[in-house]
PDB file of C-alpha atoms and ligand atoms in Angstrom:
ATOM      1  CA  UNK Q   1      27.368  -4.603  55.877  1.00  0.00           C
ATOM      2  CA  UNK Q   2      25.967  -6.825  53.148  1.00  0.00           C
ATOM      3  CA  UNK Q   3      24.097 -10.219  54.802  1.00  0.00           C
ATOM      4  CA  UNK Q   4      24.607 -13.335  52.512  1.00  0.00           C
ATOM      5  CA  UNK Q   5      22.026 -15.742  52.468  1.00  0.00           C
ATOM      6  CA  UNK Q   6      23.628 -18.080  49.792  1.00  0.00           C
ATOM      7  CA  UNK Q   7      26.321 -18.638  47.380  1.00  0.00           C
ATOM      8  CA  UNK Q   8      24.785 -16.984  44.592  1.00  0.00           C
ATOM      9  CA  UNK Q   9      24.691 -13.922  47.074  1.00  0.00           C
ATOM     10  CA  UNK Q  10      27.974 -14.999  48.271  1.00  0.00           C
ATOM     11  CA  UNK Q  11      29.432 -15.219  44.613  1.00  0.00           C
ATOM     12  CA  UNK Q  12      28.242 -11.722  43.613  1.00  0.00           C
ATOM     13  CA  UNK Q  13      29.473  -9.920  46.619  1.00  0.00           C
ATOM     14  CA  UNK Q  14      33.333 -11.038  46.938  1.00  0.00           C
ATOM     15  CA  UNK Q  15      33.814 -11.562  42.874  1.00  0.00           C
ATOM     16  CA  UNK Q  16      36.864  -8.858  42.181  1.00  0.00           C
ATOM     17  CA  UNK Q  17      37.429  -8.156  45.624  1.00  0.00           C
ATOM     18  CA  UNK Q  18      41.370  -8.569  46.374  1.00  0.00           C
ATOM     19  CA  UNK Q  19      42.990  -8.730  49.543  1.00  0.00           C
ATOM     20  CA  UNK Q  20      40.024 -10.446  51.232  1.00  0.00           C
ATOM     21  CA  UNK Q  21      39.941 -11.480  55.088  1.00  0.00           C
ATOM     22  CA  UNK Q  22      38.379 -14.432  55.918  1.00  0.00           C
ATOM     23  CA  UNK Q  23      36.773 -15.207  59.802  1.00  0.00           C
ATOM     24  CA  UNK Q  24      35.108 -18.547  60.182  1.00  0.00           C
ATOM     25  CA  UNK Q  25      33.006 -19.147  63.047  1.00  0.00           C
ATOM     26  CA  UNK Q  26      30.249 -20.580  64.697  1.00  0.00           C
ATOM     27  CA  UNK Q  27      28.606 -17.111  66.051  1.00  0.00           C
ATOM     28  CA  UNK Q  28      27.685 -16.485  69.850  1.00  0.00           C
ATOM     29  CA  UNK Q  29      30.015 -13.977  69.585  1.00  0.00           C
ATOM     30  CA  UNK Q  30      32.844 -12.502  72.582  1.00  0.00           C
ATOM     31  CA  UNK Q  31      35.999 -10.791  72.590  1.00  0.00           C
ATOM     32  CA  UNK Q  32      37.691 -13.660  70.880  1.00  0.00           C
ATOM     33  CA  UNK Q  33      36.096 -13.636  67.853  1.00  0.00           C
ATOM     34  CA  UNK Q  34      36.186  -9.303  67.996  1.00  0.00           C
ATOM     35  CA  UNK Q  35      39.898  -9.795  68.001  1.00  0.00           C
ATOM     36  CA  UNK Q  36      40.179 -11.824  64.932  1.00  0.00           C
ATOM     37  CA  UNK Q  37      37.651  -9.426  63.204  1.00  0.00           C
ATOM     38  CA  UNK Q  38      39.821  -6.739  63.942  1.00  0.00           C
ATOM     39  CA  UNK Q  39      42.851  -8.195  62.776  1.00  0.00           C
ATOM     40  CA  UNK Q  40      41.610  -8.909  59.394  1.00  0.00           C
ATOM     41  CA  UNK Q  41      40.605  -6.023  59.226  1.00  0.00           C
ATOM     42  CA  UNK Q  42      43.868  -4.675  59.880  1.00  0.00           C
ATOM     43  CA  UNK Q  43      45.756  -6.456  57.677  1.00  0.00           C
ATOM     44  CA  UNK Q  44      42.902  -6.763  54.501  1.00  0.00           C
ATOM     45  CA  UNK Q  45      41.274  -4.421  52.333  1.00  0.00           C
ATOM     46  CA  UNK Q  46      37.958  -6.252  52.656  1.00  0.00           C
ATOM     47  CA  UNK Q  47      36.324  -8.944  56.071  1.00  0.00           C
ATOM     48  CA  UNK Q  48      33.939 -11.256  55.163  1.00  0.00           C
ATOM     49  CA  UNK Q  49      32.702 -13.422  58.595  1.00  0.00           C
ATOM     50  CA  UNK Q  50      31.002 -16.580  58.413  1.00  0.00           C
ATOM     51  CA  UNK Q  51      28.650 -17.735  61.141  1.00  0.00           C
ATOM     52  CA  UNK Q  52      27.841 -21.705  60.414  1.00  0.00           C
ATOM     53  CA  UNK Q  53      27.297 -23.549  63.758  1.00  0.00           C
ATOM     54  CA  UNK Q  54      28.868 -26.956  61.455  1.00  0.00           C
ATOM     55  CA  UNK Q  55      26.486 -30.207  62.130  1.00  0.00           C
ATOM     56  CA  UNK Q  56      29.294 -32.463  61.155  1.00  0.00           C
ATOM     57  CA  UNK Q  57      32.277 -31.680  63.726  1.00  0.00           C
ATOM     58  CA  UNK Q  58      30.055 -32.667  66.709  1.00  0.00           C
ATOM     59  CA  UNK Q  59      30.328 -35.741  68.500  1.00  0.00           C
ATOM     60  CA  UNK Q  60      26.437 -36.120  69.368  1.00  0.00           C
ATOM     61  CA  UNK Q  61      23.287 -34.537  68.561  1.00  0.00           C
ATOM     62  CA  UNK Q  62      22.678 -33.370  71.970  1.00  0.00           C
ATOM     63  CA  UNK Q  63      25.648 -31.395  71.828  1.00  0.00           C
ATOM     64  CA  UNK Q  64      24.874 -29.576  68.432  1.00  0.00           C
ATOM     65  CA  UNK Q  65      21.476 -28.305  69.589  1.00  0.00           C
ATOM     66  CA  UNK Q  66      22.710 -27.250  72.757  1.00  0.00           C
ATOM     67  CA  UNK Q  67      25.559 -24.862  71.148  1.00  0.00           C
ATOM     68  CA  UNK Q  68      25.106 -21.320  71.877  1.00  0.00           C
ATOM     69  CA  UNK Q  69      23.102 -19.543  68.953  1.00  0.00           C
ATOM     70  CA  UNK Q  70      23.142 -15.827  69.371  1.00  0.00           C
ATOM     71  CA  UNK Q  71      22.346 -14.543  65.757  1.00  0.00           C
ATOM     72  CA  UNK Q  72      20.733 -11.422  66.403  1.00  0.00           C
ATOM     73  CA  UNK Q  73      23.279 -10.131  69.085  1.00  0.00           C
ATOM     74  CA  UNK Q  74      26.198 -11.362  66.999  1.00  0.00           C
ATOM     75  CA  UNK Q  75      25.007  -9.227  63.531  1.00  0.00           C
ATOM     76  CA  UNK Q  76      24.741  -6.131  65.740  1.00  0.00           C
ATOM     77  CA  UNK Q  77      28.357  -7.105  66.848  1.00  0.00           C
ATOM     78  CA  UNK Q  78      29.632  -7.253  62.806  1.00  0.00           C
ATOM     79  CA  UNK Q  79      27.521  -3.954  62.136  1.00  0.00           C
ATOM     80  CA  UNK Q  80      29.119  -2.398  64.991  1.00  0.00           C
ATOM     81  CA  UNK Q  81      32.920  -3.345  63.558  1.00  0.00           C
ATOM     82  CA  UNK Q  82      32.311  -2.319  60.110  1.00  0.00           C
ATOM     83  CA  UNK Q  83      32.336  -6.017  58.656  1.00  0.00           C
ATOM     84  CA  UNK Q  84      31.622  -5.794  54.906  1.00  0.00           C
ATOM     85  CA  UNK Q  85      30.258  -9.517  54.590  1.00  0.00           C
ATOM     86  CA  UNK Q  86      28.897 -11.795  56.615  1.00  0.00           C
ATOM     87  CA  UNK Q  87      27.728 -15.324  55.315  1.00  0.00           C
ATOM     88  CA  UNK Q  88      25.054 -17.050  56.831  1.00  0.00           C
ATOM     89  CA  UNK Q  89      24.803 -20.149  54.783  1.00  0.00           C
ATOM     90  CA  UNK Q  90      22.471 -23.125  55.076  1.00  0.00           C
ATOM     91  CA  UNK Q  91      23.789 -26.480  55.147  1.00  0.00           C
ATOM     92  CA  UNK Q  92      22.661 -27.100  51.748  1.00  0.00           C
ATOM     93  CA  UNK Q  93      24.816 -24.029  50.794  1.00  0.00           C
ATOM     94  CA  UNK Q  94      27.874 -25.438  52.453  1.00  0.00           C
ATOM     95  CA  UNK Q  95      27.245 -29.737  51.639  1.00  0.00           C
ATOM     96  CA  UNK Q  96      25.911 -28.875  48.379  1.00  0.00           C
ATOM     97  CA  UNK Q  97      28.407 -31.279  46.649  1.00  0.00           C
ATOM     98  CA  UNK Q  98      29.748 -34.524  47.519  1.00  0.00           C
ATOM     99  CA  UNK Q  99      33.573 -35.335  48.472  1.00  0.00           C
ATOM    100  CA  UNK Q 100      35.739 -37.162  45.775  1.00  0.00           C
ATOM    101  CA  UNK Q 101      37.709 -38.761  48.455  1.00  0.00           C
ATOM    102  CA  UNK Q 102      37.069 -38.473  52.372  1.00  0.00           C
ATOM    103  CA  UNK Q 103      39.217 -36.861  55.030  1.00  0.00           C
ATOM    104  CA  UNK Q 104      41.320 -38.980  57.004  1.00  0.00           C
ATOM    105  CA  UNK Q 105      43.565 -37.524  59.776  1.00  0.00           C
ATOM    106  CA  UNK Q 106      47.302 -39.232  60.000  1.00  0.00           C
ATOM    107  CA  UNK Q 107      47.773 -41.607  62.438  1.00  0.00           C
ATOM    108  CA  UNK Q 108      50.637 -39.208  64.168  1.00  0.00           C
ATOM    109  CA  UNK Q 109      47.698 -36.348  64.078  1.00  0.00           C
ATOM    110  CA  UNK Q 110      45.409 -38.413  66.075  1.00  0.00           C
ATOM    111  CA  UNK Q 111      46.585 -36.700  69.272  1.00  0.00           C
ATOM    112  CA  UNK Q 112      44.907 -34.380  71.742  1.00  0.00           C
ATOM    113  CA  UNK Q 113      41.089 -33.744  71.277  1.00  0.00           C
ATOM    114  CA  UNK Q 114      41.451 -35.659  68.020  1.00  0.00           C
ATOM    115  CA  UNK Q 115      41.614 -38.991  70.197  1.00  0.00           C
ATOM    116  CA  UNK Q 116      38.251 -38.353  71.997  1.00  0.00           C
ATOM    117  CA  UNK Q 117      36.561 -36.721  69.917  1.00  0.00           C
ATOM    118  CA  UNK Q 118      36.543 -38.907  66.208  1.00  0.00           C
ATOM    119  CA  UNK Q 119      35.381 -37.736  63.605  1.00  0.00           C
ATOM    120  CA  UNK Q 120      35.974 -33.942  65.256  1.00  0.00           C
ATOM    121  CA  UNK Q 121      38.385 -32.783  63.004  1.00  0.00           C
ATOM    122  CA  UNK Q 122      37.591 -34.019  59.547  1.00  0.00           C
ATOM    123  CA  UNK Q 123      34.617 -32.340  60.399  1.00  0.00           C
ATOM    124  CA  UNK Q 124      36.280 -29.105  61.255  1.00  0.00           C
ATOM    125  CA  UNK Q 125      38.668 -29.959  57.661  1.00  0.00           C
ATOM    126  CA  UNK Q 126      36.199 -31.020  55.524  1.00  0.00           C
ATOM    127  CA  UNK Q 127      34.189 -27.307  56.210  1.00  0.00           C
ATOM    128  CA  UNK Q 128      37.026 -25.305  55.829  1.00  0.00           C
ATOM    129  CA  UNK Q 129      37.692 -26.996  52.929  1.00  0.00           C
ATOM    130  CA  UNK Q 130      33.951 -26.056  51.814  1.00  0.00           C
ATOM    131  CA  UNK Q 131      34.343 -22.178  52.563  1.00  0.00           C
ATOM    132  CA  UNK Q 132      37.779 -22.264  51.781  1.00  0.00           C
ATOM    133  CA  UNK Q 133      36.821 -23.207  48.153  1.00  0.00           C
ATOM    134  CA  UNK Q 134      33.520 -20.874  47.783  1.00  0.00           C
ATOM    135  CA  UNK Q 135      34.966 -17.401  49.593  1.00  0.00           C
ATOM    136  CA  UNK Q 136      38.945 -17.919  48.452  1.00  0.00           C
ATOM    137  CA  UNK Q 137      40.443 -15.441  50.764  1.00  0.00           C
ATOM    138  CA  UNK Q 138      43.691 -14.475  50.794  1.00  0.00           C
ATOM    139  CA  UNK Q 139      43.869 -14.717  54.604  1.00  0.00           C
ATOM    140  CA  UNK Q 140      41.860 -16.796  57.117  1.00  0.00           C
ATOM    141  CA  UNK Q 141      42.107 -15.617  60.849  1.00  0.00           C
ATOM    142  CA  UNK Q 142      41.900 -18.422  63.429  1.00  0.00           C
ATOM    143  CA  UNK Q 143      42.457 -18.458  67.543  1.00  0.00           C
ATOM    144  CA  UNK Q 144      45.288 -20.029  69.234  1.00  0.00           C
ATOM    145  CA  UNK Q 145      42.841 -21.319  71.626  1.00  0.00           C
ATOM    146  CA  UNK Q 146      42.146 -23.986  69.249  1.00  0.00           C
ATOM    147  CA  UNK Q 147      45.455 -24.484  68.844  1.00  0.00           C
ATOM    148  CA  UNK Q 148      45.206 -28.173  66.920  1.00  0.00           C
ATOM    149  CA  UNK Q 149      42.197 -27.172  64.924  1.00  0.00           C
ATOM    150  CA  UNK Q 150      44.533 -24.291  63.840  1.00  0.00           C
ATOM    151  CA  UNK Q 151      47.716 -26.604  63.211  1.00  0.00           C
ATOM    152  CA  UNK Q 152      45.495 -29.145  61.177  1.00  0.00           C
ATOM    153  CA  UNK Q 153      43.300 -26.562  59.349  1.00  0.00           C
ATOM    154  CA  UNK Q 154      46.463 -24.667  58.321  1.00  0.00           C
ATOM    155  CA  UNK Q 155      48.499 -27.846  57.445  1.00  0.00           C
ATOM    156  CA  UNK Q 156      45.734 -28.815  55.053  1.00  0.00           C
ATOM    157  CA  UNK Q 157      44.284 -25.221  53.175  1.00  0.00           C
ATOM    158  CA  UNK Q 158      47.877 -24.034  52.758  1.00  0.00           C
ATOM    159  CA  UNK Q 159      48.824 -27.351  50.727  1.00  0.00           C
ATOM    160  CA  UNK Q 160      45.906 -26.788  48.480  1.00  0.00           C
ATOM    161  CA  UNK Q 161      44.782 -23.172  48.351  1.00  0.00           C
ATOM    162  CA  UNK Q 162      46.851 -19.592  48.286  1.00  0.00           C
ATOM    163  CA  UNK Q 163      45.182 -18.753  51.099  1.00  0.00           C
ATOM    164  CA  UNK Q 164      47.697 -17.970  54.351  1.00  0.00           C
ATOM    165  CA  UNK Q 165      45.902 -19.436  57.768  1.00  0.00           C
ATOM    166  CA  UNK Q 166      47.057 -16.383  60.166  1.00  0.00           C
ATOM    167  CA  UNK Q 167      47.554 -17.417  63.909  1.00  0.00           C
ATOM    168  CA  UNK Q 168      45.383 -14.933  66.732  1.00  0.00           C
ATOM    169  CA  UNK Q 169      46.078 -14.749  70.198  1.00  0.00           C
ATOM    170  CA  UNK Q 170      44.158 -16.394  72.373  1.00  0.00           C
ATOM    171  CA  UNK Q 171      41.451 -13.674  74.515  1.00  0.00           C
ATOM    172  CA  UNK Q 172      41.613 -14.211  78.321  1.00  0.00           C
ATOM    173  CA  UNK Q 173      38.971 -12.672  81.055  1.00  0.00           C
ATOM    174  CA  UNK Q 174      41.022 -10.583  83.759  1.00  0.00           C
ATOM    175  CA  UNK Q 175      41.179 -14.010  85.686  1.00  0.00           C
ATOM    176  CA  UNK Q 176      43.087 -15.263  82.482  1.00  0.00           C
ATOM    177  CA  UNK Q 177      39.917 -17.920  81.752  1.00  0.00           C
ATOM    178  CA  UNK Q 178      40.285 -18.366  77.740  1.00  0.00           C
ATOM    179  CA  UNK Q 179      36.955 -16.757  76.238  1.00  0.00           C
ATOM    180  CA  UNK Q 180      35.055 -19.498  75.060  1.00  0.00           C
ATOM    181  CA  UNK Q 181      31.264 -19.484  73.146  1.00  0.00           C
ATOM    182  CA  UNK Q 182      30.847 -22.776  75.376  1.00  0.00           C
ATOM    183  CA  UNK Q 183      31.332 -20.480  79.065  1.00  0.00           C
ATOM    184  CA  UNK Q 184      27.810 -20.030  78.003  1.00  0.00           C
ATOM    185  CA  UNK Q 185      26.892 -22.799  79.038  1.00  0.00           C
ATOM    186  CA  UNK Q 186      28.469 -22.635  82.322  1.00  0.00           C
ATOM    187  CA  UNK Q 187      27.274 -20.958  85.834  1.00  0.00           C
ATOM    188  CA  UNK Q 188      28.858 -18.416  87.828  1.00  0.00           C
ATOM    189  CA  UNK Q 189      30.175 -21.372  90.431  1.00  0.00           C
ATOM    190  CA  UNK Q 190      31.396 -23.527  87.367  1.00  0.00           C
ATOM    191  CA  UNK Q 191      33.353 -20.292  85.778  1.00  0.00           C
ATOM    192  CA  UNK Q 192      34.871 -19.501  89.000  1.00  0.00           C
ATOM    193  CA  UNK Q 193      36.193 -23.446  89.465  1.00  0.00           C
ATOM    194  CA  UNK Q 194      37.013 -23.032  85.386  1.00  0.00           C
ATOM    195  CA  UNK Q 195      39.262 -20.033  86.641  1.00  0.00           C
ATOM    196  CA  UNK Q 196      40.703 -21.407  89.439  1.00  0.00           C
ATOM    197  CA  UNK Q 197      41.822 -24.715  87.439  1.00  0.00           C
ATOM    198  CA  UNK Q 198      43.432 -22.513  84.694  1.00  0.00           C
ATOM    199  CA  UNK Q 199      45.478 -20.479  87.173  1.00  0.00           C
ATOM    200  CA  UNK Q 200      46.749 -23.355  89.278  1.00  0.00           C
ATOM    201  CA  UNK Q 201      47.871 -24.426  85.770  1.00  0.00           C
ATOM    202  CA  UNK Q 202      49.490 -21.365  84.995  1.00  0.00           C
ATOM    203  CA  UNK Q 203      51.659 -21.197  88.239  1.00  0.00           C
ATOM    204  CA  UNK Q 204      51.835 -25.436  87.550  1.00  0.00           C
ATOM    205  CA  UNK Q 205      53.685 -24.254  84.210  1.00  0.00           C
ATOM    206  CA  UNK Q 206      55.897 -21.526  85.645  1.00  0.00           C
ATOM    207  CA  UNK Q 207      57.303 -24.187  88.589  1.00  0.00           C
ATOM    208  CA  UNK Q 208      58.410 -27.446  85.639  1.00  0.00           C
ATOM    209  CA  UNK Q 209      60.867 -24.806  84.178  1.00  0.00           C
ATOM    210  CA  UNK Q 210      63.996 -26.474  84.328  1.00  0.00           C
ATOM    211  CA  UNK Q 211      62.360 -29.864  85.909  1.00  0.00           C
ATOM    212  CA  UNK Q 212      63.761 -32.959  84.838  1.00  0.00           C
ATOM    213  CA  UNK Q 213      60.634 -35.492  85.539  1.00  0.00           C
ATOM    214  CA  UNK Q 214      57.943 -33.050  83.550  1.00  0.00           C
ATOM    215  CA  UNK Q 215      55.787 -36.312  82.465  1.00  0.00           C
ATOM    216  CA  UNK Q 216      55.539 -37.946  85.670  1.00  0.00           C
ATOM    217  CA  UNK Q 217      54.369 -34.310  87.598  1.00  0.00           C
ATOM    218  CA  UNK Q 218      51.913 -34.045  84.567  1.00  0.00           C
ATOM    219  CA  UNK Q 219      50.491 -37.584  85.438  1.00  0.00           C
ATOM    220  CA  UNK Q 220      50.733 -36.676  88.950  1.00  0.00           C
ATOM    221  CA  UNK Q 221      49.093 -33.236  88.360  1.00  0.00           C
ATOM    222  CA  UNK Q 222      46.328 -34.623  86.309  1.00  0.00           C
ATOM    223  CA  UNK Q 223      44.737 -36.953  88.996  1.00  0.00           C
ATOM    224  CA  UNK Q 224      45.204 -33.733  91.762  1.00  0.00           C
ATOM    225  CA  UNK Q 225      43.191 -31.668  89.248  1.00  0.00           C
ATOM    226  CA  UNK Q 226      41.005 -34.212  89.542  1.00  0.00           C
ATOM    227  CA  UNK Q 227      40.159 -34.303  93.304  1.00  0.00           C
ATOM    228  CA  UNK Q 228      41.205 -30.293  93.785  1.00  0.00           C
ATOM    229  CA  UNK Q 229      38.249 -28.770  91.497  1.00  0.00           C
ATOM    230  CA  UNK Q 230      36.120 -31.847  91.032  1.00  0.00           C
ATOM    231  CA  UNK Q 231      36.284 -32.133  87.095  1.00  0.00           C
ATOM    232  CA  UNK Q 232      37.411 -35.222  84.757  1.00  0.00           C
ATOM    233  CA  UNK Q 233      40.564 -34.054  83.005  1.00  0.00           C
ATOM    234  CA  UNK Q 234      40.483 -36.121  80.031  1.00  0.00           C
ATOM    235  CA  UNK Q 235      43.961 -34.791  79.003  1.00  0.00           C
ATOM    236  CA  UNK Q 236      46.933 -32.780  80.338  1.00  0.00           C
ATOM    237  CA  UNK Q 237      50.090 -32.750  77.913  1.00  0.00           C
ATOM    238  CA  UNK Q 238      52.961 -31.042  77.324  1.00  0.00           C
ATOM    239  CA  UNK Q 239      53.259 -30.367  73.550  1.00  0.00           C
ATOM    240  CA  UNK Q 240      55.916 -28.205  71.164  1.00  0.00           C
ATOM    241  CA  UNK Q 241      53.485 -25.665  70.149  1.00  0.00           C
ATOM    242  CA  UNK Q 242      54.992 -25.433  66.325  1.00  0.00           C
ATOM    243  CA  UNK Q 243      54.739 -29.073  65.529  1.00  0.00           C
ATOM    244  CA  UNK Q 244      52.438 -30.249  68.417  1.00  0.00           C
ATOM    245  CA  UNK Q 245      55.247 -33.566  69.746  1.00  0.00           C
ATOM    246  CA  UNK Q 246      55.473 -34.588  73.327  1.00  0.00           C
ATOM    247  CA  UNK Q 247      57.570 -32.198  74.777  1.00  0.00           C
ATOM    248  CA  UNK Q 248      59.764 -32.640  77.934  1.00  0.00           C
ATOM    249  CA  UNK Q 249      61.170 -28.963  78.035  1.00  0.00           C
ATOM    250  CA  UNK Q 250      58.704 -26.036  78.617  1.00  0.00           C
ATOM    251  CA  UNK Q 251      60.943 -23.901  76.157  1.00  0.00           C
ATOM    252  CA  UNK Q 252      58.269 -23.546  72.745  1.00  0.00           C
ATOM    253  CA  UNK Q 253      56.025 -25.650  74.552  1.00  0.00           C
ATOM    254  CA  UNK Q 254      52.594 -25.368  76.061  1.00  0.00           C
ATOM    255  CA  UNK Q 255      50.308 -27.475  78.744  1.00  0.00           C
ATOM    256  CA  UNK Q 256      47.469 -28.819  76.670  1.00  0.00           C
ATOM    257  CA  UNK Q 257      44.427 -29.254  78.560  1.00  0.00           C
ATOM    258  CA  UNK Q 258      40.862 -30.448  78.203  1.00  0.00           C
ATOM    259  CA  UNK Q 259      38.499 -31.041  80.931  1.00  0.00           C
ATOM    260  CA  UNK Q 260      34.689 -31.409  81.807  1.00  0.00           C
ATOM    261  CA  UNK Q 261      33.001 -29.313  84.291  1.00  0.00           C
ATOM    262  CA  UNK Q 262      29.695 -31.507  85.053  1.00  0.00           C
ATOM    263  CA  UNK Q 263      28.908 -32.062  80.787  1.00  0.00           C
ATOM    264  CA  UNK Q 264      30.547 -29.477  79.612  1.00  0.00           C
ATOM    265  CA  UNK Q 265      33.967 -29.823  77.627  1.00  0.00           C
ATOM    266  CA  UNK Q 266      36.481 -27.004  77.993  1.00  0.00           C
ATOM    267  CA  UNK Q 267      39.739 -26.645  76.347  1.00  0.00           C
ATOM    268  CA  UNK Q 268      43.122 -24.475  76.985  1.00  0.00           C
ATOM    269  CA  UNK Q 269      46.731 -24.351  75.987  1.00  0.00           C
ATOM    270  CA  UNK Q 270      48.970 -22.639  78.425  1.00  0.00           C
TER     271      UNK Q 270
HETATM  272  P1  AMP A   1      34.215 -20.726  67.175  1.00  0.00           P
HETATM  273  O1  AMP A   1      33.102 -19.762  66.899  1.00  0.00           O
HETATM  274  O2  AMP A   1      34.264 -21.210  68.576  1.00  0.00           O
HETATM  275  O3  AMP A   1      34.284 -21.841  66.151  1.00  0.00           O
HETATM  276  O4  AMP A   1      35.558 -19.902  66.991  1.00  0.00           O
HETATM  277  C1  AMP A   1      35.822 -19.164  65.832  1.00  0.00           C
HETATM  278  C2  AMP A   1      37.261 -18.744  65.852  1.00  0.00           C
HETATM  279  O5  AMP A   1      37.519 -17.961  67.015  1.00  0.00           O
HETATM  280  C3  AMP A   1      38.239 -19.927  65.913  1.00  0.00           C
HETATM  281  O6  AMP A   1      39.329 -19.673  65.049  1.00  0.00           O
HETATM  282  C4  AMP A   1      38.659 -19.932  67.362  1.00  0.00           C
HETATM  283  O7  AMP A   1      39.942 -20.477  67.575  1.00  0.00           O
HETATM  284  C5  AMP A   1      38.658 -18.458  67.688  1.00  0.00           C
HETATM  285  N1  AMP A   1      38.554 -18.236  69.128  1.00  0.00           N
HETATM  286  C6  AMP A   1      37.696 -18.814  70.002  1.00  0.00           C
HETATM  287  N2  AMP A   1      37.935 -18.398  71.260  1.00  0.00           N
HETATM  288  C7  AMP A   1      38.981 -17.542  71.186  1.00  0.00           C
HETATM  289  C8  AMP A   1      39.716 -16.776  72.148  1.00  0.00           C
HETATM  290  N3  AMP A   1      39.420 -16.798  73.440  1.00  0.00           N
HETATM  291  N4  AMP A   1      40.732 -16.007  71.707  1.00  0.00           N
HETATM  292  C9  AMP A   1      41.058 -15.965  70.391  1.00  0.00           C
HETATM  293  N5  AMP A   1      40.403 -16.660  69.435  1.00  0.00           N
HETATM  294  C10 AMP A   1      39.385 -17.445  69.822  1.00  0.00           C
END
């Protein structure tokens, strides 16, 4: 496994390499990320990772140095698999040159965690753009469990690049809690409410089949989710998972959720 430090590493390593799978991430690694990993390296001849914990898609400081970092575990991980390339670059490697224009999100994509968190996602754009245009796979593996980062990232890098953004699974625990770097952050009392909240959900989803009034027992749902497991839901929407609308039939359409447990923000799609 070849470590790459900077571009000019970078540069050297993947020039005449065809076929090459791309995995962006922001390290602390678990069996989400593994997954993706694997799958590239399924369906590539070559995996390069990137682990880049990305200053400008956080909301706040606090929240950027409090982000799991787990560097030394995580490169054991990649030996482990077999990775050819990972790319540790700094933030001078990656913001090295300015943007001719900036990133602005349509209004009808300012849904979701893209209305409380601003600035979140042209964050989350503008790098992929970055590593998009230094690595130029010819696949990029990303989780379902993001599922609007994934929608907007692929939207944008498949207009402009020949690389193909391929859709992963999301990676549940046994309780079906959606592996997350953040759970980190969380105690075993907060995972076990975490759980609890996504299986009521779950069963929630299985019961609107066939309901005519879906949006007002989502309303209703949200402020018992509320008082049941003593977290803020700060949105619970039904969206058409190919095009991410308001949905009022559960048929191609998932329960978008994202909640706080004390300060911690936690998101699903079920
Ligand atoms: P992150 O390191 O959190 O930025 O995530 C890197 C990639 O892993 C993103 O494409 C995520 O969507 C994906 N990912 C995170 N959690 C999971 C999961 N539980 N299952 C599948 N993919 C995931």
């Amino acid at each position: 496994m070849k470590i790459l430090l900077n571009n000019n590493d970078l540069n050297e390593a993947i020039n005449n390499v065809s076929k090459l799978g791309f995995v962006p991430t922001m390290g602390s690694f678990h069996k989400g990320h593994i997954s993706l990993i694997k799958k590239s390296k399924k369906e590539c001849n070559k995996t390069i990772v990137s682990i880049f914990v990305n200053p400008s898609q956080f909301n706040s400081k606090k929240d950027f140095d409090k982000y799991p970092r787990n560097i030394k575990k995580d490169l054991s991980i990649l030996r482990d698999l077999k990775v050819n390339f990972v790319y540790l670059p700094s933030k001078k490697n990656v913001y090295h040159s300015k943007r001719s224009s900036k990133i602005k999100l349509n209004k009808k994509d300012q849904i979701l965690c893209a209305k409380f968190r601003k600035g979140h996602f042209e964050g989350v754009i503008d790098v992929m753009d970055r590593l998009t245009n230094l690595i130029k796979p010819s696949k990029i593996f990303m989780g379902e469990k993001d599922m609007q980062q994934l929608y907007l990232v692929k939207n944008y890098i498949e207009k402009r690049y020949k690389s193909k953004v391929v859709p992963c699974q999301t990676i549940r625990d046994k309780r079906r809690f959606a592996l997350s770097s953040r759970n980190l952050l969380l105690n075993n009392k907060q995972i076990k409410k975490a759980r609890n909240l996504i299986n009521h959900i779950f069963k929630f989803k299985n019961r609107l089949k066939n309901k005519k009034n879906i949006l007002k027992l989502l309303q209703q749902k949200r402020s018992d989710l509320n008082k049941l497991f003593d977290v803020k839901v700060e949105y619970l929407e039904l969206r058409n998972f190919k095009n991410l609308k308001i949905s009022s039939k559960t048929k191609n359409s998932k329960i978008f959720i994202a909640y706080f447990i004390n300060k911690v923000r936690l998101i699903d799609n079920i």
